[in-house]
Tab-separated table of C-alpha atoms in Angstrom:
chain	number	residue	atom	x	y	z
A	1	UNK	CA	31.770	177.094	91.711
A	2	UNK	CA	29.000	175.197	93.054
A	3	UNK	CA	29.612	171.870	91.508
A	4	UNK	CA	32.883	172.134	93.110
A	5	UNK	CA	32.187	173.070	96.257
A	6	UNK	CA	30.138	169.859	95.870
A	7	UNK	CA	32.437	167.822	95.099
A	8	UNK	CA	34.397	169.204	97.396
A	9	UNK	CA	32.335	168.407	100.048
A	10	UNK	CA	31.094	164.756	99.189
A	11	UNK	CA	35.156	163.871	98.660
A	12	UNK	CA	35.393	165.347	102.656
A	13	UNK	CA	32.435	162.802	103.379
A	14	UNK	CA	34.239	160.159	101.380
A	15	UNK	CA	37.559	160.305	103.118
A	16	UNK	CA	35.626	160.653	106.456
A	17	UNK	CA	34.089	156.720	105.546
A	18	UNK	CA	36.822	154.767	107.049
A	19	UNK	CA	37.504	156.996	110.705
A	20	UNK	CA	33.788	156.242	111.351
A	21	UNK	CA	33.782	153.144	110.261
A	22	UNK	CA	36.090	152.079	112.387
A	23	UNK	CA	35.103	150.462	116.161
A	24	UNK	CA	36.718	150.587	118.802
A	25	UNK	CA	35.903	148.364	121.648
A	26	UNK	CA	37.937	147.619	124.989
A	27	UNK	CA	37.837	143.973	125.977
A	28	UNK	CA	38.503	142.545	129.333
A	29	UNK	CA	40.414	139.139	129.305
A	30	UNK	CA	36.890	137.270	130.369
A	31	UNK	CA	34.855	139.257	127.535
A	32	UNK	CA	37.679	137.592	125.275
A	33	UNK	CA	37.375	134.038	126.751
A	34	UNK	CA	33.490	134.075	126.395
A	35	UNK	CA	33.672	135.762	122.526
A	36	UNK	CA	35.742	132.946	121.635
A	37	UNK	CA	34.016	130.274	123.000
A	38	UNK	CA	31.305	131.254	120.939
A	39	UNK	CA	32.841	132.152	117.869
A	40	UNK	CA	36.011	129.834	118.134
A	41	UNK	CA	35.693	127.318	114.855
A	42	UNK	CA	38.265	125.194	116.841
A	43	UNK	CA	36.081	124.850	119.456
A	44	UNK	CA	33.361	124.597	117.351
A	45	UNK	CA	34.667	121.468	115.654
A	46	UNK	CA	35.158	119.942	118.782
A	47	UNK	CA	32.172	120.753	120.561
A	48	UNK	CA	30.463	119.075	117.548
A	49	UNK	CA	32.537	115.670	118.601
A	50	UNK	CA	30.621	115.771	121.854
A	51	UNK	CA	27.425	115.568	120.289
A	52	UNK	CA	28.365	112.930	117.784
A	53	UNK	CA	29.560	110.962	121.305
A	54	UNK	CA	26.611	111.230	122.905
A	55	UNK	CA	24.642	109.765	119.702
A	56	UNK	CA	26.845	107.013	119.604
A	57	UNK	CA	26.108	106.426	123.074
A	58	UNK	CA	22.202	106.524	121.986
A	59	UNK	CA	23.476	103.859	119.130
A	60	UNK	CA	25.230	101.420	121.833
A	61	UNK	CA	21.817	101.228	123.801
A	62	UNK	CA	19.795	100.158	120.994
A	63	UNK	CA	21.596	96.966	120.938
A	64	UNK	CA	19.657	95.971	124.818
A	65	UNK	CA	16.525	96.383	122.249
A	66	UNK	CA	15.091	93.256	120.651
A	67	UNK	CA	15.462	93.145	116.813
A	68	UNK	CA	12.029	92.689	114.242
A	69	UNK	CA	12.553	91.662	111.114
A	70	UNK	CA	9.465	91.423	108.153
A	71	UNK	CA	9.776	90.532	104.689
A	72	UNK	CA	6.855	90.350	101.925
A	73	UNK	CA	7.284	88.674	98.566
A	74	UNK	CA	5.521	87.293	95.449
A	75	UNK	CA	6.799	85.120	92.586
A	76	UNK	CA	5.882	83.518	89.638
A	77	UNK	CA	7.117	79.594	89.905
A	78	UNK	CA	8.321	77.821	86.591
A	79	UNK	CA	7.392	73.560	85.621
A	80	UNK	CA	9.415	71.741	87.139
A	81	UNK	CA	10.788	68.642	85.448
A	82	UNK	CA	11.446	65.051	87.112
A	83	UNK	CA	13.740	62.250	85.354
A	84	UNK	CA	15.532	58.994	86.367
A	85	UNK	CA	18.742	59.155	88.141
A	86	UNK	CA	20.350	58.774	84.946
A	87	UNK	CA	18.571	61.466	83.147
A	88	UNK	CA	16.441	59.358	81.545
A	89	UNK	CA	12.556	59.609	81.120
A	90	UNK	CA	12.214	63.351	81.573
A	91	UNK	CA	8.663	64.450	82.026
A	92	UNK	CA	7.335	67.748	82.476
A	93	UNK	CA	5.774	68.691	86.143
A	94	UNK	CA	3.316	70.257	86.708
A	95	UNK	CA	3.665	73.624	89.195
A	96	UNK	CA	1.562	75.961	90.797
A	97	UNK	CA	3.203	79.499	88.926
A	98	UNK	CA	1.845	81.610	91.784
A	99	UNK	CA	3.867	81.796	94.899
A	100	UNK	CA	3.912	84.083	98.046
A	101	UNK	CA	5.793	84.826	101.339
A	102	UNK	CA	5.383	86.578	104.403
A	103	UNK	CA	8.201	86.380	107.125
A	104	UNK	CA	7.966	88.097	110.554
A	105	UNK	CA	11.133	87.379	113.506
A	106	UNK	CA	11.726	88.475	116.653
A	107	UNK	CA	14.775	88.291	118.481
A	108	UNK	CA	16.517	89.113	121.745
A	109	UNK	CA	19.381	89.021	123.311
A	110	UNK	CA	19.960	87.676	126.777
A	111	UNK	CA	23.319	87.275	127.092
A	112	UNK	CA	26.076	88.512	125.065
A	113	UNK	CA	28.841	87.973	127.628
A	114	UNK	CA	29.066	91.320	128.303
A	115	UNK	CA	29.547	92.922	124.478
A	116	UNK	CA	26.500	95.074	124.587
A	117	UNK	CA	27.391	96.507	128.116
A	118	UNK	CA	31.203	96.968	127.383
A	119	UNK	CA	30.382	98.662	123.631
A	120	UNK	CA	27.816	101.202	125.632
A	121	UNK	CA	31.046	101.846	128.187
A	122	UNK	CA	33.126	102.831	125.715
A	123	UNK	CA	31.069	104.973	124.009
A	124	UNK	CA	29.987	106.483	127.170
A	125	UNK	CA	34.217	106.896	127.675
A	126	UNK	CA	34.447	108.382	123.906
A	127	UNK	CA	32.086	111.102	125.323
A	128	UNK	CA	34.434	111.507	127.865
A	129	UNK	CA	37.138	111.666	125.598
A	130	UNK	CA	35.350	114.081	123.299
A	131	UNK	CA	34.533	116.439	126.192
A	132	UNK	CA	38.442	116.185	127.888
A	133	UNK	CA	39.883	117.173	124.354
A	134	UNK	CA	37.245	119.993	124.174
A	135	UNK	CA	38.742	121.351	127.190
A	136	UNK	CA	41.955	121.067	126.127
A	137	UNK	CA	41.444	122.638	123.468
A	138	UNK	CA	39.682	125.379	124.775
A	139	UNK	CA	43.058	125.951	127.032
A	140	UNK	CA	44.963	126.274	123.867
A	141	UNK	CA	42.608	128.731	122.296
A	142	UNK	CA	42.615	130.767	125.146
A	143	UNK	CA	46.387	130.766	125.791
A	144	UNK	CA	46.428	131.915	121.814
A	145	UNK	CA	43.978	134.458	122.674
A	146	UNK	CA	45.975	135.727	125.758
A	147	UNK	CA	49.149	135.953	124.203
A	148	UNK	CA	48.045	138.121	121.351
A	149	UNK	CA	45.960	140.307	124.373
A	150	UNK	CA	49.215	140.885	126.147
A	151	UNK	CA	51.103	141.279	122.905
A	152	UNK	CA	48.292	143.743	121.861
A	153	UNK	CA	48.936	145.151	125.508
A	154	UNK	CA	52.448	145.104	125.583
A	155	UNK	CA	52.198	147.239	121.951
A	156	UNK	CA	50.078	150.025	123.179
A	157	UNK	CA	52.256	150.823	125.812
A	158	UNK	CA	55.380	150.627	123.955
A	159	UNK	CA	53.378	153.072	121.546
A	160	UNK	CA	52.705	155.216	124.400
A	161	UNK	CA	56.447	155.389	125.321
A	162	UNK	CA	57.620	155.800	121.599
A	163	UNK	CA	54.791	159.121	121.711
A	164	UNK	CA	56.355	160.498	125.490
A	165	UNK	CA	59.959	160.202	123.928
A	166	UNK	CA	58.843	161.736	120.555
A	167	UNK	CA	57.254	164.697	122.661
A	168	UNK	CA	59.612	164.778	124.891
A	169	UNK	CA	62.669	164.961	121.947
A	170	UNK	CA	60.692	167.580	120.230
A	171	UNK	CA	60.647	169.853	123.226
A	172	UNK	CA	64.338	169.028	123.368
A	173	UNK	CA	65.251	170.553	119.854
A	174	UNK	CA	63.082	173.229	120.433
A	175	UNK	CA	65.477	174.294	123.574
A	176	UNK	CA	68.450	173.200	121.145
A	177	UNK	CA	67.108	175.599	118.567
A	178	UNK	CA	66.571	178.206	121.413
A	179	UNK	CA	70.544	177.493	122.409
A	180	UNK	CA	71.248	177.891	118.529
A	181	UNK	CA	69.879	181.143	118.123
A	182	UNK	CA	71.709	182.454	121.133
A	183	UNK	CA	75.286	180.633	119.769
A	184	UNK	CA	75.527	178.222	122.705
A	185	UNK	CA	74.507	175.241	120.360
A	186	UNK	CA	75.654	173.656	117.317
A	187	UNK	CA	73.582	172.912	114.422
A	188	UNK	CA	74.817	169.492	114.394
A	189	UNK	CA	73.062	169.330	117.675
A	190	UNK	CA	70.088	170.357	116.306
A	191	UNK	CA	70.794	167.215	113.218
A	192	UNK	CA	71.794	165.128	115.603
A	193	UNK	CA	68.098	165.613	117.613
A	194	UNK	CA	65.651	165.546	114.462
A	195	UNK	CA	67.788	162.185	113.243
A	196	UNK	CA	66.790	160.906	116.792
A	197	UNK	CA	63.529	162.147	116.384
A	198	UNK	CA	63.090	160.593	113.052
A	199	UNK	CA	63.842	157.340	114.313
A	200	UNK	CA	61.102	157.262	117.085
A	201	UNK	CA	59.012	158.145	114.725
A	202	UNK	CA	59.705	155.053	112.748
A	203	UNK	CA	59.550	152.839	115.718
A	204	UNK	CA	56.066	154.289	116.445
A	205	UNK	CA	55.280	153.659	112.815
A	206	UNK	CA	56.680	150.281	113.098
A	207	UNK	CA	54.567	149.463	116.645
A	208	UNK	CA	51.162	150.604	115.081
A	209	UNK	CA	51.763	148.279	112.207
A	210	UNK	CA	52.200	145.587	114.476
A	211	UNK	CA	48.938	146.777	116.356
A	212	UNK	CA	47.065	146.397	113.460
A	213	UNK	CA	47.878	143.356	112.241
A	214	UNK	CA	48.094	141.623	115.689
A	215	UNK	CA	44.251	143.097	115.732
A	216	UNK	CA	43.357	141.408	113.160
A	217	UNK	CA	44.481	138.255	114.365
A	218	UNK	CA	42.648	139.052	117.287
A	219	UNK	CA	39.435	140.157	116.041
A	220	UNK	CA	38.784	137.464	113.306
A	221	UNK	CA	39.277	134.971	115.824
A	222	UNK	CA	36.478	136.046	118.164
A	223	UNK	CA	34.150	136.679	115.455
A	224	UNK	CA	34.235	140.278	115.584
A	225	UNK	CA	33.934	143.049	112.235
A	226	UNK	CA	37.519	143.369	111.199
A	227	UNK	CA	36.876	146.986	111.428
A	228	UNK	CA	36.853	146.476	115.056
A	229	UNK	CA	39.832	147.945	117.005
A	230	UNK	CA	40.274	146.320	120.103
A	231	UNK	CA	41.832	148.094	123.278
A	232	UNK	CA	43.031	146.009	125.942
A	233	UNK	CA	41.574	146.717	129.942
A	234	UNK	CA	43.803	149.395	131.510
A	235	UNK	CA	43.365	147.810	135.001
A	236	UNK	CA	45.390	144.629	133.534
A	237	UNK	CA	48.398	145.433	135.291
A	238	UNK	CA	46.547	146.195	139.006
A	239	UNK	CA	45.135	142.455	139.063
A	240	UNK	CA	45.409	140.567	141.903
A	241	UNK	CA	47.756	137.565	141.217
A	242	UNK	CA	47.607	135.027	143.620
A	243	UNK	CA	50.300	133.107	142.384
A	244	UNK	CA	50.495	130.482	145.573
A	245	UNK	CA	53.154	127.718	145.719
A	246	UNK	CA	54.728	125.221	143.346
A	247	UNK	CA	53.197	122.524	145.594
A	248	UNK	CA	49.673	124.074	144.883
A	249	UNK	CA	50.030	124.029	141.627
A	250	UNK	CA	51.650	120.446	141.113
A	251	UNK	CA	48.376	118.954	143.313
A	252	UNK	CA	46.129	120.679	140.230
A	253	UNK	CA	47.667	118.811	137.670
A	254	UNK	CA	45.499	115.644	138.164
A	255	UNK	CA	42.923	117.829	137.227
A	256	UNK	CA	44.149	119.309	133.309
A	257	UNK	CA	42.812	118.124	130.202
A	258	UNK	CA	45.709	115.811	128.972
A	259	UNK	CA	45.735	114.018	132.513
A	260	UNK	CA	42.301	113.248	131.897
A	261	UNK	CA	42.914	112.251	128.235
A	262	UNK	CA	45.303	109.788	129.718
A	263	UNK	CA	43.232	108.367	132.217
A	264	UNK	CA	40.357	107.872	129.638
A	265	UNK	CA	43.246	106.269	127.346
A	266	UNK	CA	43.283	103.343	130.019
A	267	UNK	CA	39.963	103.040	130.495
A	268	UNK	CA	39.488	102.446	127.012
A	269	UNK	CA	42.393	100.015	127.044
A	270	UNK	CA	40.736	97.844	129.517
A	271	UNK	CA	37.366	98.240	127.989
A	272	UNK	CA	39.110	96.784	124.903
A	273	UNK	CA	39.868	93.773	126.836
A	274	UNK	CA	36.794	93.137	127.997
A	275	UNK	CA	35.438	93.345	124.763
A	276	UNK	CA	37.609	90.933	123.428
A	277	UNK	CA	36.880	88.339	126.842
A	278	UNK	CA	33.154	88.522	125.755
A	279	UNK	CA	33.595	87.192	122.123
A	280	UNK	CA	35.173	84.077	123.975
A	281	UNK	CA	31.742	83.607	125.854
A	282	UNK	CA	28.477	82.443	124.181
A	283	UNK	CA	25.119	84.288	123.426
A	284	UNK	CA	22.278	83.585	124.057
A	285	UNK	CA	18.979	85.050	123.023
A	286	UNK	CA	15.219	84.716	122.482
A	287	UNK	CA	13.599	83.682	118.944
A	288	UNK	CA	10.056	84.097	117.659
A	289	UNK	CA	9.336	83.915	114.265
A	290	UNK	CA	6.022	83.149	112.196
A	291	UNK	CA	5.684	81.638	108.848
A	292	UNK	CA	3.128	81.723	105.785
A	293	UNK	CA	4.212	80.605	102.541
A	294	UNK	CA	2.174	78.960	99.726
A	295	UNK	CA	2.268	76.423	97.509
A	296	UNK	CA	3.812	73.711	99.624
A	297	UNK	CA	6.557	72.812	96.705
A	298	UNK	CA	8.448	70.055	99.731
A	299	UNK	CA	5.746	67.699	97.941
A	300	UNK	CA	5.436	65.672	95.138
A	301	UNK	CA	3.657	66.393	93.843
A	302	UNK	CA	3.137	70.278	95.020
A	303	UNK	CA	0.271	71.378	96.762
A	304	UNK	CA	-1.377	74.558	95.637
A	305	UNK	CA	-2.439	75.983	99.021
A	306	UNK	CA	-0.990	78.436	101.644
A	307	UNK	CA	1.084	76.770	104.875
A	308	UNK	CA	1.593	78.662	108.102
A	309	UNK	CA	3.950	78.283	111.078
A	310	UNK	CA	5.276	80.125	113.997
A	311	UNK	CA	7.585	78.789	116.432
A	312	UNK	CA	9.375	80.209	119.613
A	313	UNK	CA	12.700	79.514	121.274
A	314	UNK	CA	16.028	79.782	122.760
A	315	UNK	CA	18.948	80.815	120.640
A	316	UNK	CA	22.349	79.663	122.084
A	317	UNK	CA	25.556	80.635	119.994
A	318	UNK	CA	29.703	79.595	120.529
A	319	UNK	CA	32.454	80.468	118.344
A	320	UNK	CA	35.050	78.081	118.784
A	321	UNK	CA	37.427	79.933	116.484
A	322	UNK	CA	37.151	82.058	119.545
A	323	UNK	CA	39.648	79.426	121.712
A	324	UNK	CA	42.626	79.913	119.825
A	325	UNK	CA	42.049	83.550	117.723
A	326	UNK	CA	41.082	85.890	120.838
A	327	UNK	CA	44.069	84.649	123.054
A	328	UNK	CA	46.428	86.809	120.267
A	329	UNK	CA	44.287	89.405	120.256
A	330	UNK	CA	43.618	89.620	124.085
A	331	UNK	CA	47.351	90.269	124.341
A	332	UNK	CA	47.297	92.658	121.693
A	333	UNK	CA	45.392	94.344	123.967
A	334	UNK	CA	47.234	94.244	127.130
A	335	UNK	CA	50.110	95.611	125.625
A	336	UNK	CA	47.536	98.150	124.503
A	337	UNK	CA	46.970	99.133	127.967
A	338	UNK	CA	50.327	98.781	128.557
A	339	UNK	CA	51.508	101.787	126.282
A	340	UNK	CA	48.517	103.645	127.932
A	341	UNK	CA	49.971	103.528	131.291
A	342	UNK	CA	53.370	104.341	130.232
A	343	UNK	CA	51.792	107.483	128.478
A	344	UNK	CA	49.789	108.447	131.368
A	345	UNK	CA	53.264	108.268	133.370
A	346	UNK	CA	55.161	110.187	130.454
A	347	UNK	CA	52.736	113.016	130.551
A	348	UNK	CA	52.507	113.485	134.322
A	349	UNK	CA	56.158	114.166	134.143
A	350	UNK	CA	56.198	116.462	131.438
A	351	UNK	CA	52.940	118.020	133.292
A	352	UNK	CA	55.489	117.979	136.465
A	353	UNK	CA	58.325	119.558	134.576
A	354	UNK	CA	56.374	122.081	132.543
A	355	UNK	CA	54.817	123.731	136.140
A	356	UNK	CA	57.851	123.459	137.733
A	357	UNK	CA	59.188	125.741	134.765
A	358	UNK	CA	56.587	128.159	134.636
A	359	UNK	CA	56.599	128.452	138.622
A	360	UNK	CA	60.328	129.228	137.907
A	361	UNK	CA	59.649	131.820	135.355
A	362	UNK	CA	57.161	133.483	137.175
A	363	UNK	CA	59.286	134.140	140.156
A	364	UNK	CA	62.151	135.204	137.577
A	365	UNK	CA	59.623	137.737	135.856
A	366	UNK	CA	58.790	139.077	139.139
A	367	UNK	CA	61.975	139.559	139.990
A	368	UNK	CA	63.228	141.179	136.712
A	369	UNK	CA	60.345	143.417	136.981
A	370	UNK	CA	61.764	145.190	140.333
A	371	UNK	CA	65.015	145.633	138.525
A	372	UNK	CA	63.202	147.402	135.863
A	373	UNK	CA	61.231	149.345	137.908
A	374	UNK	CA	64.858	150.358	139.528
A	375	UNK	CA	66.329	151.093	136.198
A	376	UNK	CA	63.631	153.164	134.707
A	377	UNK	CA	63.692	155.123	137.724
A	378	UNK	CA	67.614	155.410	137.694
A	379	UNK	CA	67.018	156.326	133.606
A	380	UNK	CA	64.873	159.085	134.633
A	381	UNK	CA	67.303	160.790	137.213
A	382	UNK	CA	70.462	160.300	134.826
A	383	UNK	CA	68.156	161.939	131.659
A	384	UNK	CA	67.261	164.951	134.326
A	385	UNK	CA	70.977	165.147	135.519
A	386	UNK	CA	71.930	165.265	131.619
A	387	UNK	CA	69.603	167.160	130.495
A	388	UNK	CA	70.494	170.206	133.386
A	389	UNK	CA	74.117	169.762	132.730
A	390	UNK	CA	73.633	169.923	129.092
A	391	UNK	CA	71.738	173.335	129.250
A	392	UNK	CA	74.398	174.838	130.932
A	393	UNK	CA	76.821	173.827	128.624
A	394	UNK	CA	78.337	171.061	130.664
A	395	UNK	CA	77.693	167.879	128.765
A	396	UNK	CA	77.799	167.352	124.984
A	397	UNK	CA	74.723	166.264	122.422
A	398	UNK	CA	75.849	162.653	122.610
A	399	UNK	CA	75.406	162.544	126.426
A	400	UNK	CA	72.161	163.141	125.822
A	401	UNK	CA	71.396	161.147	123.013
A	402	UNK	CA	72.824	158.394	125.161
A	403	UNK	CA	70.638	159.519	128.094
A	404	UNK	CA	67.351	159.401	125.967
A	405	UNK	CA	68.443	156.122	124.429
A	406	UNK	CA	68.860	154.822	127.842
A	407	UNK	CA	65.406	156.083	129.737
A	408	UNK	CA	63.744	155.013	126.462
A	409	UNK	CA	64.912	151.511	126.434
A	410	UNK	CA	64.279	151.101	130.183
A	411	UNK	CA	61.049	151.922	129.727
A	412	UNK	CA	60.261	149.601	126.886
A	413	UNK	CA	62.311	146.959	129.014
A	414	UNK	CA	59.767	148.011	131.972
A	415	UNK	CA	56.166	148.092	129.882
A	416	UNK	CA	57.694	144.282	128.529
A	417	UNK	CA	58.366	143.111	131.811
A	418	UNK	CA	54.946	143.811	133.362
A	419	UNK	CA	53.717	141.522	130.415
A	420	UNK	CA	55.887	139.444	131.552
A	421	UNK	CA	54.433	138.736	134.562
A	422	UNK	CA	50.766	138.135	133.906
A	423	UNK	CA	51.952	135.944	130.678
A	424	UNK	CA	53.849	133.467	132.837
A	425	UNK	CA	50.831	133.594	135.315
A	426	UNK	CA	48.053	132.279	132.645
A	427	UNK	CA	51.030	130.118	131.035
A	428	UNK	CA	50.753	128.477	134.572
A	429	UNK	CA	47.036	128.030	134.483
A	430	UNK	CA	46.827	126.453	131.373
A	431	UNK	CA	49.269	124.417	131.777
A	432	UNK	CA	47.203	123.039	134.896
A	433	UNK	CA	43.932	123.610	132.648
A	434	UNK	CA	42.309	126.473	134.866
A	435	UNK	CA	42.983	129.232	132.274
């Protein structure tokens, strides 16, 4: 008996594990935004393109510094061997078989018809670029984010309106049963009523599934235990939405990440053409170099000692291939820029478009939230008017089946339209890139 009640009790324990293992934590919408840019791998990736930017930038400078070169070597120098012109009266010569070399050279440059200066601009613009798409990517990630929040959102309520109804229909066949006992119901009434009941409880069922795997979505994307049970902020649906004018929110467009992209597109263009104008330019540059070599093998015959020299200078180079192979490529690269400007047009009008759309939505989902609001409350009255009628015998069990079908549809309708609302709201701040 012991040993069972044992067992007993460590199998309790056991099955208690996964209830208090589980978290629960409620999240605001900015607690979400600041988990993910921490945890986000997207954003991680991205954010590591920044850095590798700003090295390269760090790379482009080091071409203002001047360049050293040293080399050290030793040899061992064969005869040589001397004969007429004709290859006749070969004789051996002589060598020195010991030979050294040390080479130091300094260079740097002076001009470089603006190469150096353009290739540090356009790194400094791939920063640019690196940081815009960061940003833009950090809008996406959020607008992820929010969507499963407000799906998340939209899910507990609708659970919370599948549990009313379920209460609601159980008090309901309770009354039925009541009416049964006395003879002023049918038992079909009472089948009718538990089928109904059934069925919420399968939509419940079928809403905390969704819950839990939306939440895991959620969860593994902020870097949080998957144990963790997330509950969205209650106050959601009392925030203050300032949602201005169209004309407010076409003036922020400048501002989003793929305007920005587009503008740095451009820039690059031109930068491209510059580049390509220096390589038609000379270069010019400072030389130093010293010398020290031994044995002297320029004489005949060779003399076994050690010879140094230094010299100093200017360094002035022209590629005249330049002259008639950059003129293609400068065009190349005009058309380049070209394209760019046409795509920075392109997007501005899709940017255009897409707020005007969401401004339009946003009005609509305002809008189709007061008719909800109306119908719930009309869904409400009609179950009450139904519901009194049908207790004193004046309606049948399918007027009130259609009665709670109606008020619990409404109220789904209602909980999805308040969504609604503060999903077209962010969808108009990222779209802007303010999310």
């Amino acid at each position: 008996m012991i040993r069972k009640r044992v067992i007993t009790g460590l199998l309790g324990c056991i099955g208690l594990i996964p209830l208090s293992a589980q978290q629960q934590k409620a999240l605001t919408i900015e607690e979400l935004f600041e988990l993910a840019d921490t945890h986000s791998k997207s954003l991680k990736v991205h954010q590591l393109a920044v850095d590798e930017a700003i090295q390269a930038i760090k790379v482009a400078k080091n071409d203002r510094l001047p360049s050293l070169e040293a080399s050290l070597s030793f040899s061992y120098i064969g005869d040589g061997w001397m004969s007429d012109r004709d290859f006749s009266n070969g004789m051996k010569a002589e060598m020195p078989h010991w030979g050294n070399n040390f080479a130091f050279k300094a260079t740097q440059a002076v001009y470089t018809g603006g190469a150096i200066s353009t290739g540090i601009e356009m790194s400094e613009l791939q920063k640019k670029m690196a940081e815009a798409e960061l940003d833009n990517d950090q809008q996406n990630v959020r607008f992820m984010l929010v969507g499963h929040y407000l799906d998340l959102f939209q899910l507990h309520n609708q659970k919370r309106v599948y549990e009313k109804n379920i209460e609601q229909t159980r008090l309901l066949i309770k009354e039925i049963e009541s009416a049964f006992e006395q003879g002023t119901a049918l038992k079909s009434d009472i089948t009718r009523y538990e089928l109904q009941l059934k069925n919420l409880e399968l939509g419940r069922t079928n809403v905390s599934n969704r819950i839990r795997i939306l939440n895991r979505q959620l969860v593994t994307t902020i870097g949080l235990e998957t144990n963790t049970e997330i509950f969205p902020d209650t106050t959601l649906l009392s925030m203050n939405l300032d949602k201005k004018n169209e004309l407010h929110w076409q003036n922020e467009r400048n501002n989003a990440p793929v305007m920005q992209l587009a503008d740095l597109g451009i820039q690059m263009s031109e930068r491209q053409q510059n580049l390509i104008r220096a390589g038609r330019r000379p270069t010019i540059g400072l030389m130093a170099s010293n010398n020290f070599d031994g044995p002297i093998l320029i004489e005949v015959p060779p003399i076994n000692k050690n010879f140094n020299y230094w010299f100093v200078g200017v360094n002035v180079t022209y590629k005249f291939d330049s002259l008639f192979k950059n003129n293609k490529k400068l065009k190349q690269a005009k058309l380049a820029t070209l394209k760019a400007q046409e795509s920075k047009r392109l997007a501005d009008e899709q940017l255009s478009n897409g707020i005007n759309a969401a401004y339009i939505q946003l009005e609509e989902a305002y809008t189709r939230l007061d008719t909800k609001e109306k119908s719930v409350q009309l869904a409400h009255e009609n179950y009450e008017v139904v519901h009194s009628r049908y207790l004193n015998g004046l309606s049948l069990v399918t007027d009130m089946l259609d009665a709670s079908n109606i008020q619990l549809s409404s109220e789904l309708e209602l909980a999805n339209a308040q969504i609604g609302i503060l999903y077209q709201y962010f969808m108009l701040k990222k779209t802007v890139g303010t999310l």
